Amino acid sequence: MKAGIVGLPNVGKSTLFSAFTKKHVDISNYPFCTIEPNVGVVEVPDGRLSKLALLSGSKKIIPAVFEFVDIAGLVKGASTGEGLGNKFLANIREVDAIVQVVRVFENGNIVHVHNRVDPKEDIDIVNTELVLADLETVLKRKEKTIKETRARVKGSEQEMKWLDEIEAVLQDGRLANTVSLSGDENESERFMKGLSLLTAKPFLYVYNMSDIDAALPTDLASLPHVRLDIKLEEELGTMTPEEAGELGMVTHLPDLIREAYSLLGLETFFTTGEAETRAWTIRQGSTAPRAGAAIHGDFEEKFIRAEVIGWEALLSAGSWAAAREQGSLRLEGKEYIVSDGDVIVFKI
């Protein structure tokens, strides 16, 4: 799963990425310093792993991971190629969710591309460029669909209706993820996914604040967000946990990682044994065979059944053998919907 870190130039995107991954990127104080997207893989914080590993005497612990892509700053006019807009919009199109960094802090030494700090206006600028890019995509698709409608191609009339519904939302300046398409839900979802609209993706806002406890205006507080002092997070990345503890400094990066994980409707199941305890990422609502595919395709194709127990129940039992004796270990079939925190042994 990938989340793209976007925003205007000099709002803290690359500093956040650096703090996340401890990977050096160019964070020079001038616009467009990030030309190619930087990609980093970060661990999803999960305290359950160490407890399960201790129970099993595991030699290795392998956490779930999440990929963050640091994308260079957007500017007004990006949808028509301003700045390096077209290249950046293409990079955004490849991610699953959008994490928009918004500057709330004041600092005269760090240049703002518009020479003022106005978080709401910054959000509007970025979102407007993404909406305009989506509108262009929809209008191009409509040209094709009009021809298909005239030729009476099956499904083209419904497609045109969906395009009209999406266009109306975009023309109103709203994100495509707010539209409710008519007709069959599954078919409309497939159609929307096929369009690959930028604003159909989930959005999470990161407010870069020097005081994360400060009050926010209602229009900012109402959006799905996480508050971070990104410069502080970067400093914490250079310290040991002991050094940070002595200074009373606490990282809030795990909040962002967990929110991004949740934003995409993801959950975790575990496998555990002497060799390793591992967290596996799946979509919420996945059946047992589909969850098994996270490990290997054969686990879905050749699935017979699964032994399942909640992680807390397994810890309470003390061992797999005890869980079997107590009857807390269940056998589940192909229709079982995996729950977050399940510990599973697949039989194929």
mmCIF file of C-alpha atoms in Angstrom:
data_model
loop_
_atom_site.group_PDB
_atom_site.id
_atom_site.type_symbol
_atom_site.label_atom_id
_atom_site.label_comp_id
_atom_site.label_asym_id
_atom_site.label_seq_id
_atom_site.Cartn_x
_atom_site.Cartn_y
_atom_site.Cartn_z
ATOM 1 C CA MET A 1 0.000 0.000 0.000
ATOM 2 C CA LYS A 2 1.273 3.446 -0.912
ATOM 3 C CA ALA A 3 0.428 6.880 0.443
ATOM 4 C CA GLY A 4 1.674 9.918 -1.427
ATOM 5 C CA ILE A 5 2.900 12.875 0.637
ATOM 6 C CA VAL A 6 1.806 16.047 -1.169
ATOM 7 C CA GLY A 7 1.438 19.750 -0.487
ATOM 8 C CA LEU A 8 2.762 23.131 -1.524
ATOM 9 C CA PRO A 9 6.545 23.694 -1.577
ATOM 10 C CA ASN A 10 8.278 24.221 1.791
ATOM 11 C CA VAL A 11 5.506 22.947 4.063
ATOM 12 C CA GLY A 12 7.548 20.068 5.547
ATOM 13 C CA LYS A 13 6.851 17.157 3.174
ATOM 14 C CA SER A 14 10.433 16.003 2.699
ATOM 15 C CA THR A 15 11.305 16.640 6.340
ATOM 16 C CA LEU A 16 8.390 14.415 7.324
ATOM 17 C CA PHE A 17 9.540 11.743 4.894
ATOM 18 C CA SER A 18 13.064 11.930 6.287
ATOM 19 C CA ALA A 19 11.761 11.605 9.850
ATOM 20 C CA PHE A 20 9.673 8.608 8.813
ATOM 21 C CA THR A 21 12.303 6.603 7.064
ATOM 22 C CA LYS A 22 15.553 7.946 8.510
ATOM 23 C CA LYS A 23 16.521 8.158 4.825
ATOM 24 C CA HIS A 24 18.355 11.250 3.611
ATOM 25 C CA VAL A 25 16.454 13.339 1.079
ATOM 26 C CA ASP A 26 17.064 16.854 -0.193
ATOM 27 C CA ILE A 27 15.185 19.283 2.085
ATOM 28 C CA SER A 28 16.870 22.476 0.939
ATOM 29 C CA ASN A 29 14.902 25.641 1.581
ATOM 30 C CA TYR A 30 13.660 26.399 -1.910
ATOM 31 C CA PRO A 31 10.674 25.299 -4.047
ATOM 32 C CA PHE A 32 10.899 22.175 -6.221
ATOM 33 C CA CYS A 33 13.962 20.800 -4.424
ATOM 34 C CA THR A 34 12.347 17.346 -4.741
ATOM 35 C CA ILE A 35 12.344 16.422 -8.412
ATOM 36 C CA GLU A 36 11.901 12.641 -8.360
ATOM 37 C CA PRO A 37 9.586 11.057 -5.806
ATOM 38 C CA ASN A 38 11.412 9.479 -2.901
ATOM 39 C CA VAL A 39 9.991 6.166 -1.773
ATOM 40 C CA GLY A 40 10.371 4.750 1.715
ATOM 41 C CA VAL A 41 8.966 1.751 3.536
ATOM 42 C CA VAL A 42 8.058 2.202 7.214
ATOM 43 C CA GLU A 43 6.895 -0.217 9.847
ATOM 44 C CA VAL A 44 3.314 -0.165 11.099
ATOM 45 C CA PRO A 45 3.631 0.111 14.912
ATOM 46 C CA ASP A 46 2.030 -2.921 16.575
ATOM 47 C CA GLY A 47 2.719 -3.938 20.168
ATOM 48 C CA ARG A 48 1.001 -7.289 19.648
ATOM 49 C CA LEU A 49 3.922 -8.652 17.637
ATOM 50 C CA SER A 50 6.440 -8.736 20.475
ATOM 51 C CA LYS A 51 3.937 -10.432 22.802
ATOM 52 C CA LEU A 52 3.161 -13.168 20.291
ATOM 53 C CA ALA A 53 6.875 -13.605 19.530
ATOM 54 C CA LEU A 54 7.622 -14.057 23.232
ATOM 55 C CA LEU A 55 4.892 -16.699 23.497
ATOM 56 C CA SER A 56 6.249 -18.633 20.507
ATOM 57 C CA GLY A 57 9.945 -18.088 21.194
ATOM 58 C CA SER A 58 10.272 -16.638 17.708
ATOM 59 C CA LYS A 59 13.710 -15.976 16.257
ATOM 60 C CA LYS A 60 12.454 -13.110 14.097
ATOM 61 C CA ILE A 61 9.735 -10.471 14.213
ATOM 62 C CA ILE A 62 8.479 -9.116 10.885
ATOM 63 C CA PRO A 63 6.065 -6.158 11.126
ATOM 64 C CA ALA A 64 3.519 -4.982 8.589
ATOM 65 C CA VAL A 65 4.859 -2.194 6.408
ATOM 66 C CA PHE A 66 3.482 0.853 4.649
ATOM 67 C CA GLU A 67 5.025 2.701 1.727
ATOM 68 C CA PHE A 68 5.248 6.487 1.683
ATOM 69 C CA VAL A 69 6.094 8.417 -1.477
ATOM 70 C CA ASP A 70 7.482 11.937 -1.093
ATOM 71 C CA ILE A 71 6.185 13.906 -4.087
ATOM 72 C CA ALA A 72 7.517 17.343 -5.006
ATOM 73 C CA GLY A 73 5.454 20.436 -4.192
ATOM 74 C CA LEU A 74 2.362 21.318 -6.190
ATOM 75 C CA VAL A 75 1.660 24.916 -7.121
ATOM 76 C CA LYS A 76 -1.301 26.852 -8.493
ATOM 77 C CA GLY A 77 -1.602 25.914 -12.158
ATOM 78 C CA ALA A 78 -0.115 22.418 -11.721
ATOM 79 C CA SER A 79 -3.085 20.904 -13.555
ATOM 80 C CA THR A 80 -2.061 22.862 -16.658
ATOM 81 C CA GLY A 81 1.655 22.134 -16.258
ATOM 82 C CA GLU A 82 2.786 25.015 -14.009
ATOM 83 C CA GLY A 83 5.836 24.276 -11.859
ATOM 84 C CA LEU A 84 6.539 20.665 -12.707
ATOM 85 C CA GLY A 85 2.850 19.854 -12.409
ATOM 86 C CA ASN A 86 2.221 17.146 -14.983
ATOM 87 C CA LYS A 87 5.063 14.991 -13.689
ATOM 88 C CA PHE A 88 3.910 15.338 -10.091
ATOM 89 C CA LEU A 89 0.260 14.642 -10.904
ATOM 90 C CA ALA A 90 1.351 11.418 -12.609
ATOM 91 C CA ASN A 91 3.214 10.395 -9.446
ATOM 92 C CA ILE A 92 0.140 11.095 -7.312
ATOM 93 C CA ARG A 93 -1.971 8.939 -9.631
ATOM 94 C CA GLU A 94 0.103 5.881 -8.677
ATOM 95 C CA VAL A 95 -0.591 5.980 -4.911
ATOM 96 C CA ASP A 96 -3.521 4.542 -2.935
ATOM 97 C CA ALA A 97 -4.072 7.470 -0.564
ATOM 98 C CA ILE A 98 -3.067 11.122 -0.355
ATOM 99 C CA VAL A 99 -1.396 12.543 2.755
ATOM 100 C CA GLN A 100 -1.483 16.320 2.361
ATOM 101 C CA VAL A 101 0.990 18.243 4.525
ATOM 102 C CA VAL A 102 -0.294 21.689 5.464
ATOM 103 C CA ARG A 103 1.838 24.435 6.980
ATOM 104 C CA VAL A 104 0.326 25.907 10.123
ATOM 105 C CA PHE A 105 3.548 27.077 11.807
ATOM 106 C CA GLU A 106 4.976 30.584 11.442
ATOM 107 C CA ASN A 107 8.673 30.937 10.625
ATOM 108 C CA GLY A 108 10.068 33.966 8.813
ATOM 109 C CA ASN A 109 13.232 32.063 7.901
ATOM 110 C CA ILE A 110 11.354 29.496 5.820
ATOM 111 C CA VAL A 111 9.959 30.880 2.586
ATOM 112 C CA HIS A 112 6.286 30.272 1.840
ATOM 113 C CA VAL A 113 5.643 30.007 -1.889
ATOM 114 C CA HIS A 114 2.829 32.601 -1.553
ATOM 115 C CA ASN A 115 4.568 34.704 1.119
ATOM 116 C CA ARG A 116 1.899 34.077 3.772
ATOM 117 C CA VAL A 117 0.694 31.291 6.047
ATOM 118 C CA ASP A 118 -2.940 30.407 5.372
ATOM 119 C CA PRO A 119 -3.592 26.662 5.911
ATOM 120 C CA LYS A 120 -7.124 26.647 4.485
ATOM 121 C CA GLU A 121 -6.094 28.480 1.328
ATOM 122 C CA ASP A 122 -3.151 26.089 0.886
ATOM 123 C CA ILE A 123 -5.517 23.118 1.104
ATOM 124 C CA ASP A 124 -7.851 24.743 -1.406
ATOM 125 C CA ILE A 125 -5.005 25.395 -3.863
ATOM 126 C CA VAL A 126 -3.776 21.798 -3.800
ATOM 127 C CA ASN A 127 -7.264 20.303 -3.926
ATOM 128 C CA THR A 128 -8.322 22.635 -6.742
ATOM 129 C CA GLU A 129 -5.391 21.515 -8.894
ATOM 130 C CA LEU A 130 -6.249 17.864 -8.283
ATOM 131 C CA VAL A 131 -9.934 18.528 -9.021
ATOM 132 C CA LEU A 132 -9.051 20.325 -12.273
ATOM 133 C CA ALA A 133 -6.847 17.415 -13.344
ATOM 134 C CA ASP A 134 -9.721 15.026 -12.603
ATOM 135 C CA LEU A 135 -12.162 17.206 -14.519
ATOM 136 C CA GLU A 136 -9.925 16.972 -17.573
ATOM 137 C CA THR A 137 -9.888 13.169 -17.212
ATOM 138 C CA VAL A 138 -13.688 13.034 -16.984
ATOM 139 C CA LEU A 139 -14.231 15.326 -19.985
ATOM 140 C CA LYS A 140 -11.869 13.258 -22.126
ATOM 141 C CA ARG A 141 -13.687 10.098 -21.102
ATOM 142 C CA LYS A 142 -17.029 11.727 -21.967
ATOM 143 C CA GLU A 143 -15.850 12.381 -25.538
ATOM 144 C CA LYS A 144 -15.269 8.644 -25.945
ATOM 145 C CA THR A 145 -18.513 7.684 -24.207
ATOM 146 C CA ILE A 146 -20.617 10.053 -26.356
ATOM 147 C CA LYS A 147 -19.430 8.187 -29.457
ATOM 148 C CA GLU A 148 -20.198 4.842 -27.805
ATOM 149 C CA THR A 149 -23.681 6.053 -26.832
ATOM 150 C CA ARG A 150 -24.411 7.040 -30.431
ATOM 151 C CA ALA A 151 -23.219 3.598 -31.530
ATOM 152 C CA ARG A 152 -25.471 2.069 -28.855
ATOM 153 C CA VAL A 153 -22.601 0.270 -27.136
ATOM 154 C CA LYS A 154 -23.940 -1.739 -24.195
ATOM 155 C CA GLY A 155 -23.539 0.079 -20.859
ATOM 156 C CA SER A 156 -22.546 3.394 -22.427
ATOM 157 C CA GLU A 157 -25.714 5.204 -21.292
ATOM 158 C CA GLN A 158 -25.107 4.243 -17.657
ATOM 159 C CA GLU A 159 -21.460 5.241 -18.010
ATOM 160 C CA MET A 160 -22.500 8.652 -19.341
ATOM 161 C CA LYS A 161 -24.819 9.100 -16.367
ATOM 162 C CA TRP A 162 -21.979 8.316 -13.958
ATOM 163 C CA LEU A 163 -19.669 10.735 -15.773
ATOM 164 C CA ASP A 164 -22.301 13.472 -15.511
ATOM 165 C CA GLU A 165 -22.650 12.805 -11.768
ATOM 166 C CA ILE A 166 -18.888 12.957 -11.234
ATOM 167 C CA GLU A 167 -18.512 16.076 -13.386
ATOM 168 C CA ALA A 168 -21.193 17.885 -11.375
ATOM 169 C CA VAL A 169 -19.295 17.236 -8.130
ATOM 170 C CA LEU A 170 -15.952 18.327 -9.614
ATOM 171 C CA GLN A 171 -17.466 21.459 -11.182
ATOM 172 C CA ASP A 172 -18.698 22.334 -7.695
ATOM 173 C CA GLY A 173 -15.086 22.178 -6.460
ATOM 174 C CA ARG A 174 -15.622 19.043 -4.395
ATOM 175 C CA LEU A 175 -13.445 15.920 -4.324
ATOM 176 C CA ALA A 176 -14.518 12.865 -6.307
ATOM 177 C CA ASN A 177 -14.446 10.786 -3.102
ATOM 178 C CA THR A 178 -17.603 12.652 -2.021
ATOM 179 C CA VAL A 179 -19.729 11.531 -4.993
ATOM 180 C CA SER A 180 -22.430 8.881 -4.571
ATOM 181 C CA LEU A 181 -22.974 7.205 -7.927
ATOM 182 C CA SER A 182 -26.362 5.844 -8.974
ATOM 183 C CA GLY A 183 -27.065 2.295 -10.112
ATOM 184 C CA ASP A 184 -25.410 -0.959 -9.048
ATOM 185 C CA GLU A 185 -22.901 -0.303 -6.263
ATOM 186 C CA ASN A 186 -20.318 -2.880 -7.363
ATOM 187 C CA GLU A 187 -20.435 -1.797 -11.003
ATOM 188 C CA SER A 188 -20.188 1.900 -10.116
ATOM 189 C CA GLU A 189 -17.224 1.196 -7.825
ATOM 190 C CA ARG A 190 -15.432 -0.652 -10.628
ATOM 191 C CA PHE A 191 -16.136 2.216 -13.006
ATOM 192 C CA MET A 192 -14.839 4.822 -10.548
ATOM 193 C CA LYS A 193 -11.708 2.766 -9.894
ATOM 194 C CA GLY A 194 -11.102 2.462 -13.641
ATOM 195 C CA LEU A 195 -11.093 6.232 -14.039
ATOM 196 C CA SER A 196 -8.106 6.541 -11.655
ATOM 197 C CA LEU A 197 -9.217 9.950 -10.443
ATOM 198 C CA LEU A 198 -6.818 11.698 -8.084
ATOM 199 C CA THR A 199 -9.506 13.013 -5.751
ATOM 200 C CA ALA A 200 -11.311 9.677 -5.558
ATOM 201 C CA LYS A 201 -8.508 8.530 -3.259
ATOM 202 C CA PRO A 202 -8.816 8.854 0.542
ATOM 203 C CA PHE A 203 -7.317 12.099 1.922
ATOM 204 C CA LEU A 204 -5.541 12.599 5.242
ATOM 205 C CA TYR A 205 -4.249 16.036 6.272
ATOM 206 C CA VAL A 206 -1.076 16.505 8.327
ATOM 207 C CA TYR A 207 -1.005 19.872 10.079
ATOM 208 C CA ASN A 208 2.607 20.894 10.583
ATOM 209 C CA MET A 209 2.387 22.845 13.848
ATOM 210 C CA SER A 210 4.950 24.149 16.314
ATOM 211 C CA ASP A 211 2.353 23.546 19.066
ATOM 212 C CA ILE A 212 0.302 20.418 18.365
ATOM 213 C CA ASP A 213 -2.019 21.177 21.280
ATOM 214 C CA ALA A 214 -3.061 24.577 19.918
ATOM 215 C CA ALA A 215 -6.682 25.103 18.910
ATOM 216 C CA LEU A 216 -7.543 24.733 15.233
ATOM 217 C CA PRO A 217 -10.180 26.655 13.264
ATOM 218 C CA THR A 218 -13.353 24.621 12.725
ATOM 219 C CA ASP A 219 -12.769 24.269 8.978
ATOM 220 C CA LEU A 220 -9.404 22.573 9.660
ATOM 221 C CA ALA A 221 -10.497 20.547 12.683
ATOM 222 C CA SER A 222 -13.405 19.026 10.746
ATOM 223 C CA LEU A 223 -11.109 17.376 8.162
ATOM 224 C CA PRO A 224 -9.495 13.958 8.816
ATOM 225 C CA HIS A 225 -6.120 14.988 10.179
ATOM 226 C CA VAL A 226 -3.079 14.348 12.332
ATOM 227 C CA ARG A 227 -1.112 17.095 14.095
ATOM 228 C CA LEU A 228 2.683 16.939 14.004
ATOM 229 C CA ASP A 229 5.623 19.155 14.830
ATOM 230 C CA ILE A 230 7.583 17.823 11.873
ATOM 231 C CA LYS A 231 10.854 19.563 12.751
ATOM 232 C CA LEU A 232 10.682 18.045 16.224
ATOM 233 C CA GLU A 233 9.997 14.633 14.692
ATOM 234 C CA GLU A 234 13.110 15.021 12.554
ATOM 235 C CA GLU A 235 15.168 15.817 15.660
ATOM 236 C CA LEU A 236 13.719 12.820 17.466
ATOM 237 C CA GLY A 237 14.862 10.642 14.576
ATOM 238 C CA THR A 238 18.486 11.410 15.498
ATOM 239 C CA MET A 239 18.017 10.431 19.180
ATOM 240 C CA THR A 240 17.873 7.119 20.971
ATOM 241 C CA PRO A 241 14.627 6.370 22.852
ATOM 242 C CA GLU A 242 16.534 6.910 26.091
ATOM 243 C CA GLU A 243 17.754 10.359 25.022
ATOM 244 C CA ALA A 244 14.266 11.395 23.944
ATOM 245 C CA GLY A 245 12.825 10.108 27.226
ATOM 246 C CA GLU A 246 15.278 12.129 29.287
ATOM 247 C CA LEU A 247 14.134 15.271 27.457
ATOM 248 C CA GLY A 248 10.477 14.354 27.828
ATOM 249 C CA MET A 249 10.027 14.250 24.041
ATOM 250 C CA VAL A 250 7.477 11.887 22.489
ATOM 251 C CA THR A 251 7.083 11.032 18.827
ATOM 252 C CA HIS A 252 3.646 11.200 17.225
ATOM 253 C CA LEU A 253 4.691 9.619 13.930
ATOM 254 C CA PRO A 254 2.999 6.309 14.858
ATOM 255 C CA ASP A 255 -0.315 8.222 14.940
ATOM 256 C CA LEU A 256 0.126 9.142 11.291
ATOM 257 C CA ILE A 257 1.180 5.637 10.254
ATOM 258 C CA ARG A 258 -1.816 4.080 12.006
ATOM 259 C CA GLU A 259 -4.213 6.679 10.558
ATOM 260 C CA ALA A 260 -2.889 6.105 7.030
ATOM 261 C CA TYR A 261 -3.229 2.335 7.541
ATOM 262 C CA SER A 262 -6.799 2.772 8.761
ATOM 263 C CA LEU A 263 -7.610 5.271 5.998
ATOM 264 C CA LEU A 264 -7.193 2.560 3.384
ATOM 265 C CA GLY A 265 -9.397 0.093 5.247
ATOM 266 C CA LEU A 266 -6.511 -2.207 6.130
ATOM 267 C CA GLU A 267 -6.141 -4.623 9.012
ATOM 268 C CA THR A 268 -3.607 -7.124 10.293
ATOM 269 C CA PHE A 269 -3.549 -10.830 10.952
ATOM 270 C CA PHE A 270 -0.612 -12.772 12.385
ATOM 271 C CA THR A 271 1.308 -15.980 11.899
ATOM 272 C CA THR A 272 3.570 -17.085 14.725
ATOM 273 C CA GLY A 273 5.989 -19.899 15.470
ATOM 274 C CA GLU A 274 9.585 -20.577 16.441
ATOM 275 C CA ALA A 275 10.980 -19.316 13.141
ATOM 276 C CA GLU A 276 9.123 -15.988 13.093
ATOM 277 C CA THR A 277 6.147 -13.949 14.201
ATOM 278 C CA ARG A 278 4.814 -11.884 11.328
ATOM 279 C CA ALA A 279 2.106 -9.304 10.669
ATOM 280 C CA TRP A 280 0.261 -9.532 7.345
ATOM 281 C CA THR A 281 -1.697 -6.676 5.767
ATOM 282 C CA ILE A 282 -5.134 -7.357 4.258
ATOM 283 C CA ARG A 283 -8.253 -5.407 3.318
ATOM 284 C CA GLN A 284 -10.983 -5.296 5.946
ATOM 285 C CA GLY A 285 -13.666 -7.851 5.091
ATOM 286 C CA SER A 286 -11.242 -10.349 3.519
ATOM 287 C CA THR A 287 -12.204 -14.027 3.592
ATOM 288 C CA ALA A 288 -9.726 -16.555 4.976
ATOM 289 C CA PRO A 289 -8.582 -17.712 1.502
ATOM 290 C CA ARG A 290 -8.141 -14.112 0.353
ATOM 291 C CA ALA A 291 -6.132 -13.331 3.484
ATOM 292 C CA GLY A 292 -3.976 -16.367 2.796
ATOM 293 C CA ALA A 293 -3.060 -14.888 -0.586
ATOM 294 C CA ALA A 294 -1.051 -12.254 1.306
ATOM 295 C CA ILE A 295 1.341 -15.085 2.175
ATOM 296 C CA HIS A 296 1.243 -16.963 -1.136
ATOM 297 C CA GLY A 297 -1.193 -17.410 -4.000
ATOM 298 C CA ASP A 298 -1.406 -21.155 -3.250
ATOM 299 C CA PHE A 299 -2.940 -20.321 0.118
ATOM 300 C CA GLU A 300 -5.978 -18.933 -1.682
ATOM 301 C CA GLU A 301 -6.159 -21.368 -4.590
ATOM 302 C CA LYS A 302 -5.589 -24.549 -2.550
ATOM 303 C CA PHE A 303 -7.272 -23.447 0.680
ATOM 304 C CA ILE A 304 -8.918 -26.214 2.729
ATOM 305 C CA ARG A 305 -9.463 -24.632 6.124
ATOM 306 C CA ALA A 306 -7.805 -22.380 8.695
ATOM 307 C CA GLU A 307 -7.087 -22.686 12.402
ATOM 308 C CA VAL A 308 -7.967 -19.315 13.906
ATOM 309 C CA ILE A 309 -7.670 -17.713 17.320
ATOM 310 C CA GLY A 310 -7.683 -14.100 18.475
ATOM 311 C CA TRP A 311 -4.270 -12.876 19.612
ATOM 312 C CA GLU A 312 -5.470 -12.114 23.147
ATOM 313 C CA ALA A 313 -7.101 -15.531 23.469
ATOM 314 C CA LEU A 314 -3.853 -17.194 22.387
ATOM 315 C CA LEU A 315 -1.826 -15.222 24.927
ATOM 316 C CA SER A 316 -4.375 -16.096 27.606
ATOM 317 C CA ALA A 317 -4.183 -19.800 26.761
ATOM 318 C CA GLY A 318 -0.398 -19.716 26.872
ATOM 319 C CA SER A 319 0.230 -22.012 23.908
ATOM 320 C CA TRP A 320 -1.360 -23.508 20.792
ATOM 321 C CA ALA A 321 -1.745 -26.853 22.583
ATOM 322 C CA ALA A 322 -3.539 -25.250 25.523
ATOM 323 C CA ALA A 323 -5.787 -23.293 23.165
ATOM 324 C CA ARG A 324 -6.808 -26.544 21.453
ATOM 325 C CA GLU A 325 -7.551 -28.205 24.792
ATOM 326 C CA GLN A 326 -9.638 -25.239 25.928
ATOM 327 C CA GLY A 327 -11.571 -25.143 22.657
ATOM 328 C CA SER A 328 -10.620 -21.527 21.921
ATOM 329 C CA LEU A 329 -8.858 -22.532 18.688
ATOM 330 C CA ARG A 330 -11.445 -22.666 15.873
ATOM 331 C CA LEU A 331 -11.550 -24.350 12.483
ATOM 332 C CA GLU A 332 -12.883 -21.974 9.849
ATOM 333 C CA GLY A 333 -13.798 -22.477 6.192
ATOM 334 C CA LYS A 334 -13.731 -20.481 2.971
ATOM 335 C CA GLU A 335 -16.484 -18.068 4.022
ATOM 336 C CA TYR A 336 -14.826 -16.942 7.259
ATOM 337 C CA ILE A 337 -14.183 -13.180 7.408
ATOM 338 C CA VAL A 338 -10.833 -12.503 9.047
ATOM 339 C CA SER A 339 -10.800 -10.102 12.008
ATOM 340 C CA ASP A 340 -8.011 -7.707 12.915
ATOM 341 C CA GLY A 341 -5.693 -9.489 15.342
ATOM 342 C CA ASP A 342 -6.516 -13.053 14.273
ATOM 343 C CA VAL A 343 -3.659 -15.539 14.515
ATOM 344 C CA ILE A 344 -4.015 -18.061 11.711
ATOM 345 C CA VAL A 345 -2.583 -21.377 10.544
ATOM 346 C CA PHE A 346 -3.634 -22.161 6.989
ATOM 347 C CA LYS A 347 -4.285 -25.711 5.782
ATOM 348 C CA ILE A 348 -3.879 -26.175 2.032
#
